[in-house]
Short mmCIF file of C-alpha atoms and ligand atoms in Angstrom, two decimals:
data_model
loop_
_atom_site.label_atom_id
_atom_site.label_comp_id
_atom_site.label_asym_id
_atom_site.label_seq_id
_atom_site.Cartn_x
_atom_site.Cartn_y
_atom_site.Cartn_z
CA UNK V 1 0.00 0.00 0.00
CA UNK V 2 1.24 3.48 -0.76
CA UNK V 3 2.58 5.56 2.05
CA UNK V 4 1.61 9.22 2.00
CA UNK V 5 3.31 12.08 3.72
CA UNK V 6 1.39 15.18 4.75
CA UNK V 7 2.02 18.46 6.43
CA UNK V 8 -0.62 20.24 8.47
CA UNK V 9 -0.72 23.98 7.86
CA UNK V 10 -2.86 24.61 10.94
CA UNK V 11 -0.57 23.17 13.62
CA UNK V 12 2.53 22.99 11.36
CA UNK V 13 3.28 19.35 12.04
CA UNK V 14 4.14 16.61 9.56
CA UNK V 15 2.34 13.29 9.63
CA UNK V 16 1.98 10.24 7.43
CA UNK V 17 -0.69 7.76 6.45
CA UNK V 18 -0.88 4.43 4.69
CA UNK V 19 -3.84 4.49 2.32
CA UNK V 20 -5.07 2.48 -0.59
CA UNK V 21 -5.39 4.38 -3.86
CA UNK V 22 -9.15 4.20 -3.44
CA UNK V 23 -9.10 5.66 0.06
CA UNK V 24 -6.71 8.36 -1.03
CA UNK V 25 -9.05 9.45 -3.82
CA UNK V 26 -12.28 9.38 -1.83
CA UNK V 27 -11.39 10.24 1.74
CA UNK V 28 -10.43 13.67 2.95
CA UNK V 29 -7.26 13.44 4.97
CA UNK V 30 -7.36 15.08 8.37
CA UNK V 31 -4.54 16.00 10.67
CA UNK V 32 -4.22 13.52 13.58
CA UNK V 33 -2.96 16.31 15.83
CA UNK V 34 -5.68 18.95 15.47
CA UNK V 35 -8.21 17.13 13.24
CA UNK V 36 -7.96 19.96 10.72
CA UNK V 37 -8.32 19.46 6.98
CA UNK V 38 -5.89 22.18 5.94
CA UNK V 39 -3.15 19.73 5.00
CA UNK V 40 -0.80 19.52 2.05
CA UNK V 41 0.57 16.33 0.60
CA UNK V 42 4.22 15.47 0.30
CA UNK V 43 5.79 12.59 -1.55
CA UNK V 44 9.30 12.20 -0.19
CA UNK V 45 8.70 9.31 2.23
CA UNK V 46 6.99 7.17 -0.39
CA UNK V 47 10.22 6.91 -2.37
CA UNK V 48 12.39 6.55 0.69
CA UNK V 49 10.36 3.55 1.88
CA UNK V 50 10.29 1.72 -1.45
CA UNK V 51 14.01 2.14 -2.12
CA UNK V 52 14.86 0.48 1.19
CA UNK V 53 13.41 -2.85 0.10
CA UNK V 54 16.35 -3.92 -2.10
CA UNK V 55 18.75 -5.37 0.46
ZN1 LIG A 1 -2.91 19.87 12.57
#
């Protein structure tokens, strides 16, 4: 499952979620810290996680 990185603009904290593509398209992501929906998505961790698998 894809791993998504987010950043909350309300409380200025990063957080991450594991979501299926379907969930990611349909569900609105909320910040686990303040429950706000003013979040922006980041992609860095997704690539970091997948590249670690080749050991
Ligand atoms: Zn927040």
